[in-house]
Amino acid sequence: MTPSPTTENDHAAAVSEMERQFAALFVQARRAIRERAALIHPDLTVLGFHTLSTLVRRGPQQQSHLADWLSVDKAAMSRTVTHLVDLGLADRSQDPRDRRAQQIAVTDDGQSRFEMISAHQRAHLHERLGTWPAEDVRQLAGLLARFNETAADGD
């Protein structure tokens, strides 16, 4: 059965509205990331924040793997890691599995600063969603999970 033109128009309008809402969400997310980075350290860059976040969530990584994971060139990652080390947020050492490679790990200070900011962010999210019924929050989470699965299938 072919969808009617009205159904196709409704679907297209709904997708357009979702696109507008995602654009607004991305602007807010970029602003929030810049603010979180500055709270961790005033000189922390957005790429530095993403790198630190990756190290906190995934554990120590080779510098080249960080570059691949974050889709940046190796020179940019090298500068970012050097900056994180200079700020005392990360350590660089020889990778015990591959002595030719550098392994990057978050420092205790970097970990505690990141966790403090993350706890603040979670509290803010709870506050923003505090008036929402739990079922609405579950529905949003489920829809986002479904969208992310669909997006991952297209990669």
PDB file of C-alpha atoms in Angstrom:
ATOM      1  CA  MET A   1       0.000   0.000   0.000  1.00  0.00           C
ATOM      2  CA  THR A   2       1.369   3.399  -1.008  1.00  0.00           C
ATOM      3  CA  PRO A   3       1.138   6.268   1.462  1.00  0.00           C
ATOM      4  CA  SER A   4      -1.286   9.033   0.514  1.00  0.00           C
ATOM      5  CA  PRO A   5       0.095  12.456  -0.442  1.00  0.00           C
ATOM      6  CA  THR A   6      -1.358  13.863   2.808  1.00  0.00           C
ATOM      7  CA  THR A   7       0.449  11.214   4.865  1.00  0.00           C
ATOM      8  CA  GLU A   8       3.686  11.923   2.971  1.00  0.00           C
ATOM      9  CA  ASN A   9       3.254  15.682   3.572  1.00  0.00           C
ATOM     10  CA  ASP A  10       2.559  15.100   7.284  1.00  0.00           C
ATOM     11  CA  HIS A  11       5.638  12.911   7.558  1.00  0.00           C
ATOM     12  CA  ALA A  12       7.805  15.460   5.734  1.00  0.00           C
ATOM     13  CA  ALA A  13       6.519  18.261   7.984  1.00  0.00           C
ATOM     14  CA  ALA A  14       7.198  16.161  11.088  1.00  0.00           C
ATOM     15  CA  VAL A  15      10.741  15.398   9.927  1.00  0.00           C
ATOM     16  CA  SER A  16      11.320  19.109   9.199  1.00  0.00           C
ATOM     17  CA  GLU A  17      10.140  20.027  12.695  1.00  0.00           C
ATOM     18  CA  MET A  18      12.388  17.363  14.199  1.00  0.00           C
ATOM     19  CA  GLU A  19      15.287  18.778  12.188  1.00  0.00           C
ATOM     20  CA  ARG A  20      14.605  22.273  13.593  1.00  0.00           C
ATOM     21  CA  GLN A  21      14.435  20.901  17.132  1.00  0.00           C
ATOM     22  CA  PHE A  22      17.683  18.953  16.699  1.00  0.00           C
ATOM     23  CA  ALA A  23      19.386  22.108  15.414  1.00  0.00           C
ATOM     24  CA  ALA A  24      18.265  23.986  18.543  1.00  0.00           C
ATOM     25  CA  LEU A  25      19.388  21.079  20.734  1.00  0.00           C
ATOM     26  CA  PHE A  26      22.825  20.994  19.069  1.00  0.00           C
ATOM     27  CA  VAL A  27      23.312  24.717  19.651  1.00  0.00           C
ATOM     28  CA  GLN A  28      22.448  24.222  23.334  1.00  0.00           C
ATOM     29  CA  ALA A  29      24.734  21.173  23.543  1.00  0.00           C
ATOM     30  CA  ARG A  30      27.698  23.045  22.028  1.00  0.00           C
ATOM     31  CA  ARG A  31      27.174  25.887  24.501  1.00  0.00           C
ATOM     32  CA  ALA A  32      26.913  23.431  27.411  1.00  0.00           C
ATOM     33  CA  ILE A  33      30.121  21.659  26.350  1.00  0.00           C
ATOM     34  CA  ARG A  34      32.023  24.965  26.192  1.00  0.00           C
ATOM     35  CA  GLU A  35      30.710  25.848  29.658  1.00  0.00           C
ATOM     36  CA  ARG A  36      31.578  22.424  31.088  1.00  0.00           C
ATOM     37  CA  ALA A  37      35.071  22.620  29.608  1.00  0.00           C
ATOM     38  CA  ALA A  38      35.623  26.040  31.210  1.00  0.00           C
ATOM     39  CA  LEU A  39      34.424  24.736  34.582  1.00  0.00           C
ATOM     40  CA  ILE A  40      36.955  21.903  34.438  1.00  0.00           C
ATOM     41  CA  HIS A  41      39.712  24.353  33.531  1.00  0.00           C
ATOM     42  CA  PRO A  42      39.446  27.869  32.049  1.00  0.00           C
ATOM     43  CA  ASP A  43      41.933  26.957  29.295  1.00  0.00           C
ATOM     44  CA  LEU A  44      40.340  23.627  28.323  1.00  0.00           C
ATOM     45  CA  THR A  45      39.252  23.551  24.664  1.00  0.00           C
ATOM     46  CA  VAL A  46      36.177  21.802  23.325  1.00  0.00           C
ATOM     47  CA  LEU A  47      38.373  19.129  21.704  1.00  0.00           C
ATOM     48  CA  GLY A  48      40.228  18.807  25.002  1.00  0.00           C
ATOM     49  CA  PHE A  49      36.897  18.275  26.764  1.00  0.00           C
ATOM     50  CA  HIS A  50      35.863  15.592  24.267  1.00  0.00           C
ATOM     51  CA  THR A  51      39.251  13.905  24.640  1.00  0.00           C
ATOM     52  CA  LEU A  52      39.050  13.994  28.435  1.00  0.00           C
ATOM     53  CA  SER A  53      35.490  12.674  28.298  1.00  0.00           C
ATOM     54  CA  THR A  54      36.613   9.795  26.071  1.00  0.00           C
ATOM     55  CA  LEU A  55      39.428   8.927  28.467  1.00  0.00           C
ATOM     56  CA  VAL A  56      37.058   8.977  31.453  1.00  0.00           C
ATOM     57  CA  ARG A  57      34.476   6.779  29.713  1.00  0.00           C
ATOM     58  CA  ARG A  58      36.748   4.405  27.781  1.00  0.00           C
ATOM     59  CA  GLY A  59      39.862   4.312  29.957  1.00  0.00           C
ATOM     60  CA  PRO A  60      43.472   4.800  28.827  1.00  0.00           C
ATOM     61  CA  GLN A  61      43.854   4.950  25.064  1.00  0.00           C
ATOM     62  CA  GLN A  62      46.602   5.157  22.519  1.00  0.00           C
ATOM     63  CA  GLN A  63      46.855   8.655  21.140  1.00  0.00           C
ATOM     64  CA  SER A  64      46.197   7.392  17.612  1.00  0.00           C
ATOM     65  CA  HIS A  65      43.024   5.612  18.786  1.00  0.00           C
ATOM     66  CA  LEU A  66      41.792   8.837  20.372  1.00  0.00           C
ATOM     67  CA  ALA A  67      42.343  10.649  17.073  1.00  0.00           C
ATOM     68  CA  ASP A  68      40.406   7.957  15.205  1.00  0.00           C
ATOM     69  CA  TRP A  69      37.589   7.839  17.775  1.00  0.00           C
ATOM     70  CA  LEU A  70      37.147  11.619  17.737  1.00  0.00           C
ATOM     71  CA  SER A  71      37.697  11.917  13.971  1.00  0.00           C
ATOM     72  CA  VAL A  72      40.561  14.401  14.183  1.00  0.00           C
ATOM     73  CA  ASP A  73      43.962  14.314  12.574  1.00  0.00           C
ATOM     74  CA  LYS A  74      46.899  13.001  14.562  1.00  0.00           C
ATOM     75  CA  ALA A  75      48.608  16.404  14.755  1.00  0.00           C
ATOM     76  CA  ALA A  76      45.525  18.008  16.329  1.00  0.00           C
ATOM     77  CA  MET A  77      45.275  15.128  18.780  1.00  0.00           C
ATOM     78  CA  SER A  78      48.955  15.445  19.661  1.00  0.00           C
ATOM     79  CA  ARG A  79      48.496  19.161  20.433  1.00  0.00           C
ATOM     80  CA  THR A  80      45.355  18.419  22.445  1.00  0.00           C
ATOM     81  CA  VAL A  81      47.020  15.694  24.492  1.00  0.00           C
ATOM     82  CA  THR A  82      50.021  17.939  25.163  1.00  0.00           C
ATOM     83  CA  HIS A  83      47.617  20.630  26.366  1.00  0.00           C
ATOM     84  CA  LEU A  84      45.773  18.157  28.630  1.00  0.00           C
ATOM     85  CA  VAL A  85      49.099  17.014  30.083  1.00  0.00           C
ATOM     86  CA  ASP A  86      50.199  20.636  30.611  1.00  0.00           C
ATOM     87  CA  LEU A  87      46.905  21.326  32.437  1.00  0.00           C
ATOM     88  CA  GLY A  88      47.462  18.281  34.670  1.00  0.00           C
ATOM     89  CA  LEU A  89      44.308  16.565  33.399  1.00  0.00           C
ATOM     90  CA  ALA A  90      46.010  13.683  31.564  1.00  0.00           C
ATOM     91  CA  ASP A  91      49.256  11.714  31.603  1.00  0.00           C
ATOM     92  CA  ARG A  92      51.180  10.359  28.642  1.00  0.00           C
ATOM     93  CA  SER A  93      53.210   7.165  28.943  1.00  0.00           C
ATOM     94  CA  GLN A  94      54.570   4.361  26.830  1.00  0.00           C
ATOM     95  CA  ASP A  95      51.879   1.821  25.981  1.00  0.00           C
ATOM     96  CA  PRO A  96      52.845  -1.461  27.687  1.00  0.00           C
ATOM     97  CA  ARG A  97      51.277  -3.453  24.814  1.00  0.00           C
ATOM     98  CA  ASP A  98      53.076  -1.513  22.091  1.00  0.00           C
ATOM     99  CA  ARG A  99      56.256   0.268  23.143  1.00  0.00           C
ATOM    100  CA  ARG A 100      56.182   2.398  19.971  1.00  0.00           C
ATOM    101  CA  ALA A 101      52.858   3.976  20.949  1.00  0.00           C
ATOM    102  CA  GLN A 102      51.863   6.555  23.521  1.00  0.00           C
ATOM    103  CA  GLN A 103      49.096   5.711  25.967  1.00  0.00           C
ATOM    104  CA  ILE A 104      47.053   8.563  27.366  1.00  0.00           C
ATOM    105  CA  ALA A 105      45.223   8.326  30.693  1.00  0.00           C
ATOM    106  CA  VAL A 106      43.199  10.774  32.743  1.00  0.00           C
ATOM    107  CA  THR A 107      44.857  11.935  35.974  1.00  0.00           C
ATOM    108  CA  ASP A 108      43.143  11.721  39.349  1.00  0.00           C
ATOM    109  CA  ASP A 109      42.633  15.489  39.208  1.00  0.00           C
ATOM    110  CA  GLY A 110      41.170  15.266  35.696  1.00  0.00           C
ATOM    111  CA  GLN A 111      38.872  12.432  36.802  1.00  0.00           C
ATOM    112  CA  SER A 112      37.607  14.273  39.880  1.00  0.00           C
ATOM    113  CA  ARG A 113      37.042  17.530  37.970  1.00  0.00           C
ATOM    114  CA  PHE A 114      35.184  15.682  35.220  1.00  0.00           C
ATOM    115  CA  GLU A 115      33.027  13.767  37.728  1.00  0.00           C
ATOM    116  CA  MET A 116      32.176  16.966  39.621  1.00  0.00           C
ATOM    117  CA  ILE A 117      31.015  18.686  36.428  1.00  0.00           C
ATOM    118  CA  SER A 118      29.134  15.572  35.290  1.00  0.00           C
ATOM    119  CA  ALA A 119      27.300  15.346  38.625  1.00  0.00           C
ATOM    120  CA  HIS A 120      26.315  19.013  38.252  1.00  0.00           C
ATOM    121  CA  GLN A 121      25.111  18.352  34.689  1.00  0.00           C
ATOM    122  CA  ARG A 122      23.046  15.327  35.795  1.00  0.00           C
ATOM    123  CA  ALA A 123      21.460  17.411  38.566  1.00  0.00           C
ATOM    124  CA  HIS A 124      20.624  20.110  36.004  1.00  0.00           C
ATOM    125  CA  LEU A 125      19.035  17.519  33.697  1.00  0.00           C
ATOM    126  CA  HIS A 126      16.991  16.115  36.585  1.00  0.00           C
ATOM    127  CA  GLU A 127      15.867  19.651  37.376  1.00  0.00           C
ATOM    128  CA  ARG A 128      14.881  20.370  33.767  1.00  0.00           C
ATOM    129  CA  LEU A 129      12.927  17.120  33.513  1.00  0.00           C
ATOM    130  CA  GLY A 130      11.620  17.248  37.091  1.00  0.00           C
ATOM    131  CA  THR A 131       8.150  18.365  36.082  1.00  0.00           C
ATOM    132  CA  TRP A 132       7.839  15.790  33.325  1.00  0.00           C
ATOM    133  CA  PRO A 133       5.918  12.606  34.050  1.00  0.00           C
ATOM    134  CA  ALA A 134       8.227   9.592  34.265  1.00  0.00           C
ATOM    135  CA  GLU A 135       6.431   8.000  31.317  1.00  0.00           C
ATOM    136  CA  ASP A 136       7.278  11.002  29.105  1.00  0.00           C
ATOM    137  CA  VAL A 137      10.952  10.765  30.103  1.00  0.00           C
ATOM    138  CA  ARG A 138      10.950   7.013  29.363  1.00  0.00           C
ATOM    139  CA  GLN A 139       9.258   7.651  26.004  1.00  0.00           C
ATOM    140  CA  LEU A 140      11.835  10.301  25.071  1.00  0.00           C
ATOM    141  CA  ALA A 141      14.685   7.986  26.092  1.00  0.00           C
ATOM    142  CA  GLY A 142      13.174   5.143  24.069  1.00  0.00           C
ATOM    143  CA  LEU A 143      12.689   7.302  20.993  1.00  0.00           C
ATOM    144  CA  LEU A 144      16.230   8.654  21.218  1.00  0.00           C
ATOM    145  CA  ALA A 145      17.565   5.098  21.577  1.00  0.00           C
ATOM    146  CA  ARG A 146      15.565   4.038  18.527  1.00  0.00           C
ATOM    147  CA  PHE A 147      16.858   7.041  16.565  1.00  0.00           C
ATOM    148  CA  ASN A 148      20.470   6.309  17.611  1.00  0.00           C
ATOM    149  CA  GLU A 149      20.113   2.651  16.582  1.00  0.00           C
ATOM    150  CA  THR A 150      18.756   3.724  13.207  1.00  0.00           C
ATOM    151  CA  ALA A 151      21.597   6.235  12.801  1.00  0.00           C
ATOM    152  CA  ALA A 152      24.177   3.575  13.732  1.00  0.00           C
ATOM    153  CA  ASP A 153      22.717   1.227  11.104  1.00  0.00           C
ATOM    154  CA  GLY A 154      23.427   3.845   8.425  1.00  0.00           C
ATOM    155  CA  ASP A 155      27.134   4.197   9.304  1.00  0.00           C
TER     156      ASP A 155
END
